[in-house]
PDB file of C-alpha atoms in Angstrom:
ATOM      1  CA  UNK A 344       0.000   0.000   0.000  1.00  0.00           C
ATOM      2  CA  UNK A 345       1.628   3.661  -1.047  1.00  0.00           C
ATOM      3  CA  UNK A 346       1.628   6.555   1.264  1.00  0.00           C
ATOM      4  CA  UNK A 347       0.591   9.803  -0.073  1.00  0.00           C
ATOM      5  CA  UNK A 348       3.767  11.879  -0.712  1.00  0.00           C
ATOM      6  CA  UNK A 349       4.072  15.557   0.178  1.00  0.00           C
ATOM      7  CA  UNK A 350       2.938  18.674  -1.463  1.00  0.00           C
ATOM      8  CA  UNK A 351       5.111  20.184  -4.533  1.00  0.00           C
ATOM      9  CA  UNK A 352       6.973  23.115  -3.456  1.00  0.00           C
ATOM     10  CA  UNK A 353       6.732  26.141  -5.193  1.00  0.00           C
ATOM     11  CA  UNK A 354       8.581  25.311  -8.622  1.00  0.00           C
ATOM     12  CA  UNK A 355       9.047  26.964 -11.858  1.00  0.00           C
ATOM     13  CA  UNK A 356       5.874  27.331 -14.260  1.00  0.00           C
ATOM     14  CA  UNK A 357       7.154  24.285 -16.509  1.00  0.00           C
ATOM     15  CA  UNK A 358       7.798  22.648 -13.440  1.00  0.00           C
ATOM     16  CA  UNK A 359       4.313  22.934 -12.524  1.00  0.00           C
ATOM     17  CA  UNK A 360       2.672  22.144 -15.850  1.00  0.00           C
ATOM     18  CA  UNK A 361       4.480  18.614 -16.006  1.00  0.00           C
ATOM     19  CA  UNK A 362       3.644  17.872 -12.342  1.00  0.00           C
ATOM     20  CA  UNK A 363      -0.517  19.113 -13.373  1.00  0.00           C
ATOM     21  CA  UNK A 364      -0.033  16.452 -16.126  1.00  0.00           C
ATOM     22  CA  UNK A 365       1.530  13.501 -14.522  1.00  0.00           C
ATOM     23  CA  UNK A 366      -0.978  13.677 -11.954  1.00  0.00           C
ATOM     24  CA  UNK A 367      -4.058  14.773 -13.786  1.00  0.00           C
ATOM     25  CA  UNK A 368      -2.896  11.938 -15.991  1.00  0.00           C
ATOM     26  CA  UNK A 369      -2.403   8.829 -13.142  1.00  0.00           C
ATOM     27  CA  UNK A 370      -5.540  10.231 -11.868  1.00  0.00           C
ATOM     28  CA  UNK A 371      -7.343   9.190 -14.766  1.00  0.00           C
ATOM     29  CA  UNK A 372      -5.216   5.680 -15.684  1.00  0.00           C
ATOM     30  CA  UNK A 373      -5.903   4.874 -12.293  1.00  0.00           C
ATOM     31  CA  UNK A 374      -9.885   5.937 -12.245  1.00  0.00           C
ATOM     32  CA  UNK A 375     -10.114   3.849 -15.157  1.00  0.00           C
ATOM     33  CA  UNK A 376      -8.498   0.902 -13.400  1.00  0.00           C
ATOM     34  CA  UNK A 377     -10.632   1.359 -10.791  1.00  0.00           C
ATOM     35  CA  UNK A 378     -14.239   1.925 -12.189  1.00  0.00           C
ATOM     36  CA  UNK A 379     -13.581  -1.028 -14.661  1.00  0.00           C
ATOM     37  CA  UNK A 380     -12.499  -3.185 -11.785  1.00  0.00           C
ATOM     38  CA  UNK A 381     -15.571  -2.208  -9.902  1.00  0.00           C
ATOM     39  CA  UNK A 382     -17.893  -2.674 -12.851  1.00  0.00           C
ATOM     40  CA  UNK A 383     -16.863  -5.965 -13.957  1.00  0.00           C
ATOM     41  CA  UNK A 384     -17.368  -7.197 -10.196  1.00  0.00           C
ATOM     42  CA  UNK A 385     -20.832  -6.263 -10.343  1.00  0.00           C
ATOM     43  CA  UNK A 386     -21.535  -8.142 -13.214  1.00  0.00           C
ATOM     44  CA  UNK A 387     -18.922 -11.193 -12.509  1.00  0.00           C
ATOM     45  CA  UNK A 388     -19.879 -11.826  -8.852  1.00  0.00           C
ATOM     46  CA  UNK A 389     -23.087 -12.871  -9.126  1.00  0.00           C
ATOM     47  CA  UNK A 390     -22.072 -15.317 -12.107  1.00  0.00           C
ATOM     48  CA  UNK A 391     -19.174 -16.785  -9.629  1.00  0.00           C
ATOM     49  CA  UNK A 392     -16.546 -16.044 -12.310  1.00  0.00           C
ATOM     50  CA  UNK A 393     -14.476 -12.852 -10.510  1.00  0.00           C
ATOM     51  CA  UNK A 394     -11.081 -14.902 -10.887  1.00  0.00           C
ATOM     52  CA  UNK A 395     -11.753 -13.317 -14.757  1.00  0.00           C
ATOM     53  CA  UNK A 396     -11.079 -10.040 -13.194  1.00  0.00           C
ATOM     54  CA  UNK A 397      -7.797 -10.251 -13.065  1.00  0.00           C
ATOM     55  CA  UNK A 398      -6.940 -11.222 -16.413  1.00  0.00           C
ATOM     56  CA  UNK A 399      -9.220  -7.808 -17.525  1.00  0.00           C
ATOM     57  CA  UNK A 400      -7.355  -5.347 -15.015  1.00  0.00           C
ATOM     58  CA  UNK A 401      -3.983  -7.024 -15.153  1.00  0.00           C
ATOM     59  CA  UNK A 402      -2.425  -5.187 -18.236  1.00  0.00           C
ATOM     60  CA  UNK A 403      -3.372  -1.673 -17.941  1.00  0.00           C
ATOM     61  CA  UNK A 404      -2.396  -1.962 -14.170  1.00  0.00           C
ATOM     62  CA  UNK A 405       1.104  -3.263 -14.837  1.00  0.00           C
ATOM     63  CA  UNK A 406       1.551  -1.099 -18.071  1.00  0.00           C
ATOM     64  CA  UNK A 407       0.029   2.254 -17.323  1.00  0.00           C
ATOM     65  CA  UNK A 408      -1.048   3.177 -13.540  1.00  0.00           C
ATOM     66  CA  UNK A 409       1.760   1.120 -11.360  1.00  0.00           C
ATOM     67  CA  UNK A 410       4.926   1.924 -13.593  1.00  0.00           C
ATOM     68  CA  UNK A 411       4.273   5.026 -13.507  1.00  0.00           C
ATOM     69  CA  UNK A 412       5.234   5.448 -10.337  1.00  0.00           C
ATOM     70  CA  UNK A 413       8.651   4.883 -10.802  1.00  0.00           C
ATOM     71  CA  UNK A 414       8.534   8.869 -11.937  1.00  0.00           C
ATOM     72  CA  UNK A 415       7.630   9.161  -8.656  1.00  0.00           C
ATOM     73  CA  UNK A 416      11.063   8.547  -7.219  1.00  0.00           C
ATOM     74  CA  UNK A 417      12.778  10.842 -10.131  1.00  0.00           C
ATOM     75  CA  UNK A 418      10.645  13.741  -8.497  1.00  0.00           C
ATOM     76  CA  UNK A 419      11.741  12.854  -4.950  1.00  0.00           C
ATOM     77  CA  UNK A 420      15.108  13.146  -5.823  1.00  0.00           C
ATOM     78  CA  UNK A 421      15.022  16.127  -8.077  1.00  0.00           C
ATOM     79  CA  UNK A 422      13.120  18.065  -5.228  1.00  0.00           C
ATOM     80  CA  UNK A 423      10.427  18.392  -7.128  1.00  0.00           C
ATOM     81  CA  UNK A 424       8.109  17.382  -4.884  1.00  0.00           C
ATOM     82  CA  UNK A 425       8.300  16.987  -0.631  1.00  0.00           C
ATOM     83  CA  UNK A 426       7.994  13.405  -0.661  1.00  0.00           C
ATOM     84  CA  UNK A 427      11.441  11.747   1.320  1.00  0.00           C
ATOM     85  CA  UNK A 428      13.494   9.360  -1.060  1.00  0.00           C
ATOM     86  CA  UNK A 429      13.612   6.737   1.395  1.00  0.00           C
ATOM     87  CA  UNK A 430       9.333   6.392   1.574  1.00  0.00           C
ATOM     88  CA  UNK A 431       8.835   6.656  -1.825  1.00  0.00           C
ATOM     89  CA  UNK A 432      11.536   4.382  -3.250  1.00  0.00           C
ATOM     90  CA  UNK A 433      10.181   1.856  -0.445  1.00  0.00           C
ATOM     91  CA  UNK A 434       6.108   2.404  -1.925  1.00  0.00           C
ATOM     92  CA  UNK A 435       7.332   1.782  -5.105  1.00  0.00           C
ATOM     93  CA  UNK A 436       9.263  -0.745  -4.268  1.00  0.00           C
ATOM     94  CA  UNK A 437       6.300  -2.815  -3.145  1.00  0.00           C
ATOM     95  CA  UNK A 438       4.489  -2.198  -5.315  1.00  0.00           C
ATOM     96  CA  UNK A 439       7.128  -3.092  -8.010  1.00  0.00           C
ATOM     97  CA  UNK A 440       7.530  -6.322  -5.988  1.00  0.00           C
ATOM     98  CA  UNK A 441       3.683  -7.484  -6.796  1.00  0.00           C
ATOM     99  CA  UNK A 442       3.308  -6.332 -10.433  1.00  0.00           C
ATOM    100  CA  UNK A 443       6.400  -7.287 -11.906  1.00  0.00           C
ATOM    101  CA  UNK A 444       7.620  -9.755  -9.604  1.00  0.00           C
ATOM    102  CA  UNK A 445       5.363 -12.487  -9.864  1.00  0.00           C
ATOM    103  CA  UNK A 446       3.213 -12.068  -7.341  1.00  0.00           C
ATOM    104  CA  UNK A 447      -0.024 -10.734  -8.883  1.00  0.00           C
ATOM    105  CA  UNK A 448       0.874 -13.429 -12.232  1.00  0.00           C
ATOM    106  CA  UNK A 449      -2.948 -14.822 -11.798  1.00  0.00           C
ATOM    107  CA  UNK A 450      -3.490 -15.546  -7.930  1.00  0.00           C
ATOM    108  CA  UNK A 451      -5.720 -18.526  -8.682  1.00  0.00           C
ATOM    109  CA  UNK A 452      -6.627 -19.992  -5.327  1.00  0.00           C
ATOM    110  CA  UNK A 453      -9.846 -18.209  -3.694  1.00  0.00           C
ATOM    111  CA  UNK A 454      -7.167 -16.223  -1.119  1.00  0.00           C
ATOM    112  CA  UNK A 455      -4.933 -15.072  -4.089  1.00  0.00           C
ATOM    113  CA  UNK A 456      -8.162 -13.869  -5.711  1.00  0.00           C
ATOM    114  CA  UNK A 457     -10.071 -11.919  -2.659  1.00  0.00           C
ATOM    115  CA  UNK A 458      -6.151 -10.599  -1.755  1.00  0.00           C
ATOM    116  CA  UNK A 459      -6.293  -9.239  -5.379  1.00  0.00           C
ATOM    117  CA  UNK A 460      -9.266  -7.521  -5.496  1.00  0.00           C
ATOM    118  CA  UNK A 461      -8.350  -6.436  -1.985  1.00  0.00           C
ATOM    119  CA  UNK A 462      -5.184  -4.911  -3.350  1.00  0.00           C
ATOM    120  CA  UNK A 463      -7.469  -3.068  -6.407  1.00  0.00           C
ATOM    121  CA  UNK A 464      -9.946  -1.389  -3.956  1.00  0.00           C
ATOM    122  CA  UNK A 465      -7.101  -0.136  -1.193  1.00  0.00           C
ATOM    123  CA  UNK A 466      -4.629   0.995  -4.431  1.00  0.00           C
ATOM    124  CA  UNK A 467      -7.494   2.687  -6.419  1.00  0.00           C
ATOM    125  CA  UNK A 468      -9.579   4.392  -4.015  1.00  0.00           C
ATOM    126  CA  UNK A 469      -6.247   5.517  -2.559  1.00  0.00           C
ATOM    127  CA  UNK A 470      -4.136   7.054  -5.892  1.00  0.00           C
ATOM    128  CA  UNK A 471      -7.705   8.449  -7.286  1.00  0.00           C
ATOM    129  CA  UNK A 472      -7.983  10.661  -4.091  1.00  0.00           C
ATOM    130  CA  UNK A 473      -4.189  11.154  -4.192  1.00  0.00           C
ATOM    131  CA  UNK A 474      -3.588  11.974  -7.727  1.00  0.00           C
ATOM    132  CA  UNK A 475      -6.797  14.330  -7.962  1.00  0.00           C
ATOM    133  CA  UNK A 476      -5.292  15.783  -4.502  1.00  0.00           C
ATOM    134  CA  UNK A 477      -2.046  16.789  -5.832  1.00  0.00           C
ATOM    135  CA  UNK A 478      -3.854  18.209  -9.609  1.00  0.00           C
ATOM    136  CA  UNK A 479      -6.028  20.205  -8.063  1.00  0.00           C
ATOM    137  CA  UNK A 480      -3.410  21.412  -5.750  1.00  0.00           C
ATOM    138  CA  UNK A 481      -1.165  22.246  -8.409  1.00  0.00           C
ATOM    139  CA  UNK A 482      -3.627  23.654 -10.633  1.00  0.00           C
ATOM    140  CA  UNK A 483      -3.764  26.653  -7.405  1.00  0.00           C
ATOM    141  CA  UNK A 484      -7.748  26.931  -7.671  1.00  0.00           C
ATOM    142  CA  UNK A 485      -8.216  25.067  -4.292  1.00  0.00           C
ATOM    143  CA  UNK A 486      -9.028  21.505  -2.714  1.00  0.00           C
ATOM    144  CA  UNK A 487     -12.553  21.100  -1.591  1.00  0.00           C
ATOM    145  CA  UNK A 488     -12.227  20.216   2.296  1.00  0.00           C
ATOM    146  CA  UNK A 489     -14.174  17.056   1.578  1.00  0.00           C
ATOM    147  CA  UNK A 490     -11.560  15.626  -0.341  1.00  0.00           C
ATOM    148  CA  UNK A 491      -8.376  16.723   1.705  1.00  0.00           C
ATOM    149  CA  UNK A 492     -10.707  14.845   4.738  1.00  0.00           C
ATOM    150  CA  UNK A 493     -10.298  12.126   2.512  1.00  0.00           C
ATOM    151  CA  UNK A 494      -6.684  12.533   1.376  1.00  0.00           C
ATOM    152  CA  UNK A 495      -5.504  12.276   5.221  1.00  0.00           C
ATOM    153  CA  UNK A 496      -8.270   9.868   6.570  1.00  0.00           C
ATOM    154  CA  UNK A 497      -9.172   6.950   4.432  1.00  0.00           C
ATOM    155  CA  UNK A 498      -5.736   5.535   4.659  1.00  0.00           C
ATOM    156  CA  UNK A 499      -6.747   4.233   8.477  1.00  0.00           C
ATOM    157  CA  UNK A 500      -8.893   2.057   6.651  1.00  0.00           C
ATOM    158  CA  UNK A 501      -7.440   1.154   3.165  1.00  0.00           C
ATOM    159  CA  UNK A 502      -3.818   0.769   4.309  1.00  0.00           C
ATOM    160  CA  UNK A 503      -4.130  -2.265   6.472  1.00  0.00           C
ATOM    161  CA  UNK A 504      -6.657  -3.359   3.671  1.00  0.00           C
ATOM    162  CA  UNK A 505      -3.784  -3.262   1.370  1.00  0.00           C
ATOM    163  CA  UNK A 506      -0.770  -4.388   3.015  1.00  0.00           C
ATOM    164  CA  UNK A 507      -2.513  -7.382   3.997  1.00  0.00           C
ATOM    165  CA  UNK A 508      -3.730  -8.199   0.890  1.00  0.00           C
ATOM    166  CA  UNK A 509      -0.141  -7.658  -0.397  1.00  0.00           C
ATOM    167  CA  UNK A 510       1.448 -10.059   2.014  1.00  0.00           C
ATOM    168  CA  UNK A 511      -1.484 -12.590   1.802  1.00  0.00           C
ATOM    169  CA  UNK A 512      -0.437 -12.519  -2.693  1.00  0.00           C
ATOM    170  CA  UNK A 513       3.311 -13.200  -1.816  1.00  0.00           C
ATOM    171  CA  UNK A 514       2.803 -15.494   0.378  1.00  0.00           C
ATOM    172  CA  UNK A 515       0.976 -17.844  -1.722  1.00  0.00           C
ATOM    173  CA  UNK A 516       3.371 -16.841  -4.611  1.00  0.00           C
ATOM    174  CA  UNK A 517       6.221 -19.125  -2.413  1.00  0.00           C
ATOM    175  CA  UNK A 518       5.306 -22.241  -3.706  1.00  0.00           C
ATOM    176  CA  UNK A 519       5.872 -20.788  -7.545  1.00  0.00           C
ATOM    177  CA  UNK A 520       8.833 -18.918  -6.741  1.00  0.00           C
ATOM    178  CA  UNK A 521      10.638 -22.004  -5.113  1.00  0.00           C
ATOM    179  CA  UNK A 522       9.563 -23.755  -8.595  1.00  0.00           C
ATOM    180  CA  UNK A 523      11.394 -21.124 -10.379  1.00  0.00           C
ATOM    181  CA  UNK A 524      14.420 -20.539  -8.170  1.00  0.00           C
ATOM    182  CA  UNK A 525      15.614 -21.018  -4.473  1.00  0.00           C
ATOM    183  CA  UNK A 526      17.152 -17.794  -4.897  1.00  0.00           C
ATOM    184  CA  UNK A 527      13.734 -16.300  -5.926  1.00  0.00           C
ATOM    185  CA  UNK A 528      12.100 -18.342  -3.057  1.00  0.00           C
ATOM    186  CA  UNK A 529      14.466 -16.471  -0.340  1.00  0.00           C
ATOM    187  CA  UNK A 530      13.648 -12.988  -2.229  1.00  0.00           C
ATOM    188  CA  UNK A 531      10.135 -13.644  -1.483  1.00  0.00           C
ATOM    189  CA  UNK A 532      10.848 -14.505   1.701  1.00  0.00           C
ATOM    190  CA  UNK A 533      12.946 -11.545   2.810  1.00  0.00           C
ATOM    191  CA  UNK A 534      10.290  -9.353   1.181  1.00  0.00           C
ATOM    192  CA  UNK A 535       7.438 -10.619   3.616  1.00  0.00           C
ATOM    193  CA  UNK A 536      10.224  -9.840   6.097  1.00  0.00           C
ATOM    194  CA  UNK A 537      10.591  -6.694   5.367  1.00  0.00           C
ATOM    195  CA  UNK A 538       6.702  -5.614   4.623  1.00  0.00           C
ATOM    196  CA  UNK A 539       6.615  -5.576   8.996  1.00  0.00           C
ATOM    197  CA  UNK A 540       9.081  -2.969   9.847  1.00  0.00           C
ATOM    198  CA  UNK A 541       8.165  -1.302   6.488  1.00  0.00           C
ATOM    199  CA  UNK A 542       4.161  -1.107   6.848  1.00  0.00           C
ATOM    200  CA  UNK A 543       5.035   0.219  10.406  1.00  0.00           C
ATOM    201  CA  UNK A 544       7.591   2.902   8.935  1.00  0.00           C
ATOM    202  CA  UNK A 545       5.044   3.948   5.900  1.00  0.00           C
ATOM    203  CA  UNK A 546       1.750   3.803   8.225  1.00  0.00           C
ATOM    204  CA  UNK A 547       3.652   6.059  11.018  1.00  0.00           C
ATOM    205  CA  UNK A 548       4.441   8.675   8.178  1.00  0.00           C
ATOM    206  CA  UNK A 549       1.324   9.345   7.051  1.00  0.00           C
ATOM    207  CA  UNK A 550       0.131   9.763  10.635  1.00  0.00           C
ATOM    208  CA  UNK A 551       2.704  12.373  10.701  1.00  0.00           C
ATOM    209  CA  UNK A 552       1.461  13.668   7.677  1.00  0.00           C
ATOM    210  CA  UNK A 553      -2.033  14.023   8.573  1.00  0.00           C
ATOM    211  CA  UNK A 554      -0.687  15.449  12.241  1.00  0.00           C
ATOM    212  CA  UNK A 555       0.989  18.390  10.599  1.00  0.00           C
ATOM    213  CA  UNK A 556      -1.281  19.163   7.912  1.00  0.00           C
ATOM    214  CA  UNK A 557      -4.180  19.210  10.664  1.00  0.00           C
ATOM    215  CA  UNK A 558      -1.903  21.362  12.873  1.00  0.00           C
ATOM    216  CA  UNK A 559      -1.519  24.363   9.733  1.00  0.00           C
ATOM    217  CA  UNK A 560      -5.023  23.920   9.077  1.00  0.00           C
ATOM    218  CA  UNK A 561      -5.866  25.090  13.032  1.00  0.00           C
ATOM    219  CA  UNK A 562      -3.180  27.540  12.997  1.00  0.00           C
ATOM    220  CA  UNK A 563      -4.899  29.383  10.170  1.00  0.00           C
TER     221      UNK A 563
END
């Protein structure tokens, strides 16, 4: 699960047209993710086919909305935006992890499948709010207060939703990943290790975040 990097600082007006873009942009490769996931669940649930889900939501996930965020990192360290190197490469990393890695390759077993759609609901409804955040932010004509309410409090809920479901999809990746490689087995397995001191580090940032954004808000 990503946490929701910091504001741009005041930048140059090129500066600010490409960050308007890439986010205007993920905002809608990611509400298109999202909606279509949510549609075809509708229809597929009742039928009892929602493993076909995945195999609709797959590509333009991997392709367009996740690799994206490798851009994500390039801001952090070009200062173009607040977000700290060491949180962002770490979100992306994760999430680099599951889409390229192997672990989303077609969960299969009813676990894999829940964890996935698990994983679609806490990563859309997240990056829609963030992404439309950050455009409207950088656009300069204001952020309704409904939606910065649900830029710093909806991650209490869709974080553990997502990190679990994240864990739960590499975990039952082991078995194909020690059919591939020991070597890839152990990466696997030092990734789950790693997902518990690195939820805790990512979760107690955006507390922070939320803190000191509620803390300006008062003051003014």
């Amino acid at each position: 699960m990503a946490p929701p990097p910091s504001a741009p600082r005041a930048v140059s007006p090129l500066t600010r047209y490409y960050l308007l873009a890439y986010n205007a942009v993920s905002f809608g490769l990611w509400a298109t993710c999202t909606l279509r996931a949510a549609l075809l669940v509708i229809l597929l649930a009742p039928t009892g086919h929602l493993p076909a889900v995945f195999g609709q939501v797959f590509s333009p996930l991997l392709v367009t909305a996740q690799s994206m965020a490798l851009l994500e990192i390039l801001h952090s360290l070009l200062g173009l935006v607040r977000a700290p190197v060491f949180t962002t490469a770490m979100q992306v990393a994760s999430r680099l992890l599951l889409v390229w890695g192997g672990a989303l390759r077609g969960p299969g077993a009813q676990a894999g499948d829940l964890a996935f759609l698990g994983c679609l609901a806490a990563w859309g409804i997240t990056e829609c709010i963030r992404y439309g955040f950050f455009a409207l932010q950088v656009w300069g004509q204001g952020v309704p207060s409904w939606w910065t309410w649900l830029r710093y409090n909806t991650f209490y809920i869709l974080y553990p939703i997502g990190i679990s479901s994240e864990c739960i999809l590499i975990f039952l990746s082991l078995d194909r990943a020690a059919a591939l490689h020991p070597l890839y087995w152990w990466f696997f397995v030092v990734a789950l290790v790693i997902y518990i001191p690195g939820s805790y580090i990512l979760y107690t940032h955006m507390i922070a975040q939320r803190r000191k954004v509620l803390r300006g808000k008062k003051r003014a």
